[in-house]
mmCIF file of the C-alpha atoms, coordinates in Angstrom:
data_MODEL
# 
_entry.id   MODEL 
# 
loop_
_atom_site.group_PDB 
_atom_site.id 
_atom_site.type_symbol 
_atom_site.label_atom_id 
_atom_site.label_alt_id 
_atom_site.label_comp_id 
_atom_site.label_asym_id 
_atom_site.label_entity_id 
_atom_site.label_seq_id 
_atom_site.pdbx_PDB_ins_code 
_atom_site.Cartn_x 
_atom_site.Cartn_y 
_atom_site.Cartn_z 
_atom_site.occupancy 
_atom_site.B_iso_or_equiv 
_atom_site.pdbx_formal_charge 
_atom_site.auth_seq_id 
_atom_site.auth_comp_id 
_atom_site.auth_asym_id 
_atom_site.auth_atom_id 
_atom_site.pdbx_PDB_model_num 
ATOM 1   C CA . ARG A 1 1   ? -29.739 0.521   -3.802  1.00 0.00 ? 1   ARG A CA 1 
ATOM 2   C CA . VAL A 1 2   ? -27.599 -2.447  -4.903  1.00 0.00 ? 2   VAL A CA 1 
ATOM 3   C CA . GLN A 1 3   ? -24.728 -0.830  -6.763  1.00 0.00 ? 3   GLN A CA 1 
ATOM 4   C CA . LEU A 1 4   ? -22.487 -3.850  -7.497  1.00 0.00 ? 4   LEU A CA 1 
ATOM 5   C CA . LEU A 1 5   ? -23.818 -7.237  -8.615  1.00 0.00 ? 5   LEU A CA 1 
ATOM 6   C CA . GLU A 1 6   ? -21.462 -10.219 -8.485  1.00 0.00 ? 6   GLU A CA 1 
ATOM 7   C CA . SER A 1 7   ? -21.713 -13.573 -10.207 1.00 0.00 ? 7   SER A CA 1 
ATOM 8   C CA . GLY A 1 8   ? -19.597 -16.441 -11.490 1.00 0.00 ? 8   GLY A CA 1 
ATOM 9   C CA . GLY A 1 9   ? -18.615 -18.255 -8.330  1.00 0.00 ? 9   GLY A CA 1 
ATOM 10  C CA . GLY A 1 10  ? -18.876 -21.979 -7.929  1.00 0.00 ? 10  GLY A CA 1 
ATOM 11  C CA . SER A 1 11  ? -17.063 -25.202 -7.125  1.00 0.00 ? 11  SER A CA 1 
ATOM 12  C CA . VAL A 1 12  ? -14.188 -26.458 -9.260  1.00 0.00 ? 12  VAL A CA 1 
ATOM 13  C CA . GLN A 1 13  ? -11.349 -28.910 -9.004  1.00 0.00 ? 13  GLN A CA 1 
ATOM 14  C CA . ALA A 1 14  ? -7.768  -27.809 -8.552  1.00 0.00 ? 14  ALA A CA 1 
ATOM 15  C CA . GLY A 1 15  ? -6.323  -26.596 -11.826 1.00 0.00 ? 15  GLY A CA 1 
ATOM 16  C CA . GLY A 1 16  ? -9.669  -25.403 -13.097 1.00 0.00 ? 16  GLY A CA 1 
ATOM 17  C CA . SER A 1 17  ? -10.846 -21.920 -14.004 1.00 0.00 ? 17  SER A CA 1 
ATOM 18  C CA . LEU A 1 18  ? -13.625 -19.513 -13.142 1.00 0.00 ? 18  LEU A CA 1 
ATOM 19  C CA . ARG A 1 19  ? -14.506 -16.028 -14.285 1.00 0.00 ? 19  ARG A CA 1 
ATOM 20  C CA . LEU A 1 20  ? -16.115 -13.717 -11.782 1.00 0.00 ? 20  LEU A CA 1 
ATOM 21  C CA . SER A 1 21  ? -18.162 -10.739 -12.898 1.00 0.00 ? 21  SER A CA 1 
ATOM 22  C CA . CYS A 1 22  ? -19.016 -7.534  -11.075 1.00 0.00 ? 22  CYS A CA 1 
ATOM 23  C CA . ALA A 1 23  ? -21.607 -5.392  -12.798 1.00 0.00 ? 23  ALA A CA 1 
ATOM 24  C CA . ALA A 1 24  ? -22.322 -1.823  -11.835 1.00 0.00 ? 24  ALA A CA 1 
ATOM 25  C CA . SER A 1 25  ? -26.030 -1.235  -11.449 1.00 0.00 ? 25  SER A CA 1 
ATOM 26  C CA . GLU A 1 26  ? -27.729 0.797   -14.137 1.00 0.00 ? 26  GLU A CA 1 
ATOM 27  C CA . PHE A 1 27  ? -29.115 2.926   -11.324 1.00 0.00 ? 27  PHE A CA 1 
ATOM 28  C CA . THR A 1 28  ? -25.804 3.795   -9.714  1.00 0.00 ? 28  THR A CA 1 
ATOM 29  C CA . SER A 1 29  ? -24.692 7.391   -9.592  1.00 0.00 ? 29  SER A CA 1 
ATOM 30  C CA . LEU A 1 30  ? -21.079 6.465   -8.874  1.00 0.00 ? 30  LEU A CA 1 
ATOM 31  C CA . ASP A 1 31  ? -18.393 7.393   -11.352 1.00 0.00 ? 31  ASP A CA 1 
ATOM 32  C CA . LEU A 1 32  ? -17.480 4.307   -13.378 1.00 0.00 ? 32  LEU A CA 1 
ATOM 33  C CA . ASN A 1 33  ? -13.921 5.615   -13.521 1.00 0.00 ? 33  ASN A CA 1 
ATOM 34  C CA . ASN A 1 34  ? -13.470 5.030   -9.794  1.00 0.00 ? 34  ASN A CA 1 
ATOM 35  C CA . CYS A 1 35  ? -11.094 2.274   -8.747  1.00 0.00 ? 35  CYS A CA 1 
ATOM 36  C CA . LYS A 1 36  ? -12.362 -1.316  -8.761  1.00 0.00 ? 36  LYS A CA 1 
ATOM 37  C CA . GLY A 1 37  ? -11.024 -4.195  -6.744  1.00 0.00 ? 37  GLY A CA 1 
ATOM 38  C CA . TRP A 1 38  ? -11.531 -7.845  -5.999  1.00 0.00 ? 38  TRP A CA 1 
ATOM 39  C CA . PHE A 1 39  ? -11.099 -9.043  -2.435  1.00 0.00 ? 39  PHE A CA 1 
ATOM 40  C CA . ARG A 1 40  ? -11.480 -12.407 -0.773  1.00 0.00 ? 40  ARG A CA 1 
ATOM 41  C CA . GLN A 1 41  ? -11.937 -13.738 2.707   1.00 0.00 ? 41  GLN A CA 1 
ATOM 42  C CA . ALA A 1 42  ? -11.623 -17.330 3.807   1.00 0.00 ? 42  ALA A CA 1 
ATOM 43  C CA . PRO A 1 43  ? -13.028 -18.584 7.097   1.00 0.00 ? 43  PRO A CA 1 
ATOM 44  C CA . GLU A 1 44  ? -10.873 -17.645 10.076  1.00 0.00 ? 44  GLU A CA 1 
ATOM 45  C CA . LYS A 1 45  ? -8.618  -15.513 7.877   1.00 0.00 ? 45  LYS A CA 1 
ATOM 46  C CA . LEU A 1 46  ? -8.249  -11.809 7.247   1.00 0.00 ? 46  LEU A CA 1 
ATOM 47  C CA . ARG A 1 47  ? -9.662  -10.183 4.171   1.00 0.00 ? 47  ARG A CA 1 
ATOM 48  C CA . GLU A 1 48  ? -7.122  -10.104 1.354   1.00 0.00 ? 48  GLU A CA 1 
ATOM 49  C CA . ARG A 1 49  ? -6.921  -7.752  -1.584  1.00 0.00 ? 49  ARG A CA 1 
ATOM 50  C CA . VAL A 1 50  ? -6.645  -9.890  -4.695  1.00 0.00 ? 50  VAL A CA 1 
ATOM 51  C CA . ALA A 1 51  ? -6.543  -7.447  -7.581  1.00 0.00 ? 51  ALA A CA 1 
ATOM 52  C CA . ILE A 1 52  ? -7.296  -3.827  -8.392  1.00 0.00 ? 52  ILE A CA 1 
ATOM 53  C CA . ILE A 1 53  ? -7.723  -1.859  -11.586 1.00 0.00 ? 53  ILE A CA 1 
ATOM 54  C CA . ASP A 1 54  ? -7.702  1.838   -12.343 1.00 0.00 ? 54  ASP A CA 1 
ATOM 55  C CA . PRO A 1 55  ? -10.323 2.368   -15.067 1.00 0.00 ? 55  PRO A CA 1 
ATOM 56  C CA . ARG A 1 56  ? -8.765  5.694   -16.029 1.00 0.00 ? 56  ARG A CA 1 
ATOM 57  C CA . THR A 1 57  ? -5.428  4.188   -16.990 1.00 0.00 ? 57  THR A CA 1 
ATOM 58  C CA . GLY A 1 58  ? -5.945  0.437   -17.130 1.00 0.00 ? 58  GLY A CA 1 
ATOM 59  C CA . THR A 1 59  ? -3.252  -0.032  -14.513 1.00 0.00 ? 59  THR A CA 1 
ATOM 60  C CA . THR A 1 60  ? -3.630  -3.220  -12.491 1.00 0.00 ? 60  THR A CA 1 
ATOM 61  C CA . ASP A 1 61  ? -2.052  -4.705  -9.414  1.00 0.00 ? 61  ASP A CA 1 
ATOM 62  C CA . TYR A 1 62  ? -2.221  -8.186  -7.912  1.00 0.00 ? 62  TYR A CA 1 
ATOM 63  C CA . ALA A 1 63  ? -1.513  -9.985  -4.718  1.00 0.00 ? 63  ALA A CA 1 
ATOM 64  C CA . ASP A 1 64  ? 1.647   -12.051 -4.962  1.00 0.00 ? 64  ASP A CA 1 
ATOM 65  C CA . SER A 1 65  ? -0.361  -15.191 -4.331  1.00 0.00 ? 65  SER A CA 1 
ATOM 66  C CA . VAL A 1 66  ? -2.346  -14.808 -7.569  1.00 0.00 ? 66  VAL A CA 1 
ATOM 67  C CA . LYS A 1 67  ? 0.132   -13.190 -9.943  1.00 0.00 ? 67  LYS A CA 1 
ATOM 68  C CA . GLY A 1 68  ? 0.312   -15.051 -13.217 1.00 0.00 ? 68  GLY A CA 1 
ATOM 69  C CA . ARG A 1 69  ? -2.921  -16.911 -12.506 1.00 0.00 ? 69  ARG A CA 1 
ATOM 70  C CA . PHE A 1 70  ? -5.579  -14.214 -12.102 1.00 0.00 ? 70  PHE A CA 1 
ATOM 71  C CA . THR A 1 71  ? -6.403  -11.334 -14.427 1.00 0.00 ? 71  THR A CA 1 
ATOM 72  C CA . ILE A 1 72  ? -8.606  -8.346  -13.662 1.00 0.00 ? 72  ILE A CA 1 
ATOM 73  C CA . SER A 1 73  ? -10.207 -6.538  -16.583 1.00 0.00 ? 73  SER A CA 1 
ATOM 74  C CA . GLN A 1 74  ? -13.230 -4.513  -17.644 1.00 0.00 ? 74  GLN A CA 1 
ATOM 75  C CA . ASP A 1 75  ? -15.582 -4.289  -20.577 1.00 0.00 ? 75  ASP A CA 1 
ATOM 76  C CA . ASN A 1 76  ? -15.225 -1.288  -22.848 1.00 0.00 ? 76  ASN A CA 1 
ATOM 77  C CA . ALA A 1 77  ? -18.035 0.603   -21.135 1.00 0.00 ? 77  ALA A CA 1 
ATOM 78  C CA . LYS A 1 78  ? -16.449 0.003   -17.710 1.00 0.00 ? 78  LYS A CA 1 
ATOM 79  C CA . ILE A 1 79  ? -19.751 -1.369  -16.477 1.00 0.00 ? 79  ILE A CA 1 
ATOM 80  C CA . THR A 1 80  ? -18.494 -4.853  -15.677 1.00 0.00 ? 80  THR A CA 1 
ATOM 81  C CA . THR A 1 81  ? -15.285 -5.795  -13.919 1.00 0.00 ? 81  THR A CA 1 
ATOM 82  C CA . PHE A 1 82  ? -14.024 -9.340  -14.395 1.00 0.00 ? 82  PHE A CA 1 
ATOM 83  C CA . LEU A 1 83  ? -11.674 -11.574 -12.507 1.00 0.00 ? 83  LEU A CA 1 
ATOM 84  C CA . GLN A 1 84  ? -10.395 -14.435 -14.636 1.00 0.00 ? 84  GLN A CA 1 
ATOM 85  C CA . MET A 1 85  ? -9.100  -17.129 -12.306 1.00 0.00 ? 85  MET A CA 1 
ATOM 86  C CA . ASN A 1 86  ? -6.917  -19.852 -13.806 1.00 0.00 ? 86  ASN A CA 1 
ATOM 87  C CA . SER A 1 87  ? -4.913  -22.671 -12.274 1.00 0.00 ? 87  SER A CA 1 
ATOM 88  C CA . LEU A 1 88  ? -7.060  -22.518 -9.179  1.00 0.00 ? 88  LEU A CA 1 
ATOM 89  C CA . GLU A 1 89  ? -5.720  -23.999 -5.980  1.00 0.00 ? 89  GLU A CA 1 
ATOM 90  C CA . PRO A 1 90  ? -7.475  -25.085 -2.789  1.00 0.00 ? 90  PRO A CA 1 
ATOM 91  C CA . GLU A 1 91  ? -5.904  -22.060 -1.107  1.00 0.00 ? 91  GLU A CA 1 
ATOM 92  C CA . ASP A 1 92  ? -8.026  -19.860 -3.376  1.00 0.00 ? 92  ASP A CA 1 
ATOM 93  C CA . THR A 1 93  ? -11.189 -21.061 -1.651  1.00 0.00 ? 93  THR A CA 1 
ATOM 94  C CA . ALA A 1 94  ? -12.910 -18.003 -0.205  1.00 0.00 ? 94  ALA A CA 1 
ATOM 95  C CA . MET A 1 95  ? -15.786 -15.616 -0.507  1.00 0.00 ? 95  MET A CA 1 
ATOM 96  C CA . TYR A 1 96  ? -14.891 -13.141 -3.234  1.00 0.00 ? 96  TYR A CA 1 
ATOM 97  C CA . TYR A 1 97  ? -16.107 -9.558  -3.138  1.00 0.00 ? 97  TYR A CA 1 
ATOM 98  C CA . CYS A 1 98  ? -16.073 -6.763  -5.668  1.00 0.00 ? 98  CYS A CA 1 
ATOM 99  C CA . ALA A 1 99  ? -15.623 -3.247  -4.372  1.00 0.00 ? 99  ALA A CA 1 
ATOM 100 C CA . THR A 1 100 ? -15.190 0.288   -5.610  1.00 0.00 ? 100 THR A CA 1 
ATOM 101 C CA . THR A 1 101 ? -14.035 3.567   -4.204  1.00 0.00 ? 101 THR A CA 1 
ATOM 102 C CA . TYR A 1 102 ? -16.399 6.389   -3.443  1.00 0.00 ? 102 TYR A CA 1 
ATOM 103 C CA . GLY A 1 103 ? -14.185 9.067   -4.921  1.00 0.00 ? 103 GLY A CA 1 
ATOM 104 C CA . TYR A 1 104 ? -10.957 9.649   -6.766  1.00 0.00 ? 104 TYR A CA 1 
ATOM 105 C CA . GLY A 1 105 ? -7.515  8.654   -5.568  1.00 0.00 ? 105 GLY A CA 1 
ATOM 106 C CA . ALA A 1 106 ? -4.642  6.289   -6.104  1.00 0.00 ? 106 ALA A CA 1 
ATOM 107 C CA . CYS A 1 107 ? -6.161  2.840   -6.413  1.00 0.00 ? 107 CYS A CA 1 
ATOM 108 C CA . SER A 1 108 ? -3.399  1.151   -4.453  1.00 0.00 ? 108 SER A CA 1 
ATOM 109 C CA . THR A 1 109 ? -4.136  3.205   -1.343  1.00 0.00 ? 109 THR A CA 1 
ATOM 110 C CA . ALA A 1 110 ? -7.765  4.192   -1.832  1.00 0.00 ? 110 ALA A CA 1 
ATOM 111 C CA . GLN A 1 111 ? -10.592 3.344   0.509   1.00 0.00 ? 111 GLN A CA 1 
ATOM 112 C CA . TYR A 1 112 ? -12.861 0.713   -1.016  1.00 0.00 ? 112 TYR A CA 1 
ATOM 113 C CA . ALA A 1 113 ? -16.155 1.676   0.526   1.00 0.00 ? 113 ALA A CA 1 
ATOM 114 C CA . ILE A 1 114 ? -18.840 0.202   -1.748  1.00 0.00 ? 114 ILE A CA 1 
ATOM 115 C CA . TRP A 1 115 ? -19.100 -3.580  -1.778  1.00 0.00 ? 115 TRP A CA 1 
ATOM 116 C CA . GLY A 1 116 ? -20.988 -6.292  -3.582  1.00 0.00 ? 116 GLY A CA 1 
ATOM 117 C CA . GLN A 1 117 ? -22.719 -9.174  -1.869  1.00 0.00 ? 117 GLN A CA 1 
ATOM 118 C CA . GLY A 1 118 ? -19.934 -11.685 -2.483  1.00 0.00 ? 118 GLY A CA 1 
ATOM 119 C CA . THR A 1 119 ? -19.725 -14.902 -4.454  1.00 0.00 ? 119 THR A CA 1 
ATOM 120 C CA . GLN A 1 120 ? -18.327 -18.157 -3.111  1.00 0.00 ? 120 GLN A CA 1 
ATOM 121 C CA . VAL A 1 121 ? -15.402 -19.899 -4.796  1.00 0.00 ? 121 VAL A CA 1 
ATOM 122 C CA . THR A 1 122 ? -14.568 -23.408 -3.654  1.00 0.00 ? 122 THR A CA 1 
ATOM 123 C CA . VAL A 1 123 ? -11.596 -25.328 -5.047  1.00 0.00 ? 123 VAL A CA 1 
ATOM 124 C CA . SER A 1 124 ? -11.230 -28.998 -4.219  1.00 0.00 ? 124 SER A CA 1 
ATOM 125 C CA . SER A 1 125 ? -8.125  -31.152 -4.483  1.00 0.00 ? 125 SER A CA 1 
# 
């Protein structure tokens, strides 16, 4: 039933680091090669796509606001998708969600239809 399990959020000071994890359930029937993405939404703001990865090729893409600071990656089995967050800023404070596509397609334009429960990241000055 729960296909994506997120963890790793917390509260840190500006300049600190966190690593978020998104694990595909052992019971999922979804193709692990489907696109994976990290999204975030802060209160009173629109949802923002942070980073995506194509498990088939390893190709990644990032929002301009996190380039050079965040890194999306996967374990060798493609079960877990990570978001390494360095040099965190107060503007990074948001609820972070992991999501995957239901089928195949270009990851940059695909529909991310399956979502995790979210994990809160809070960065203080």
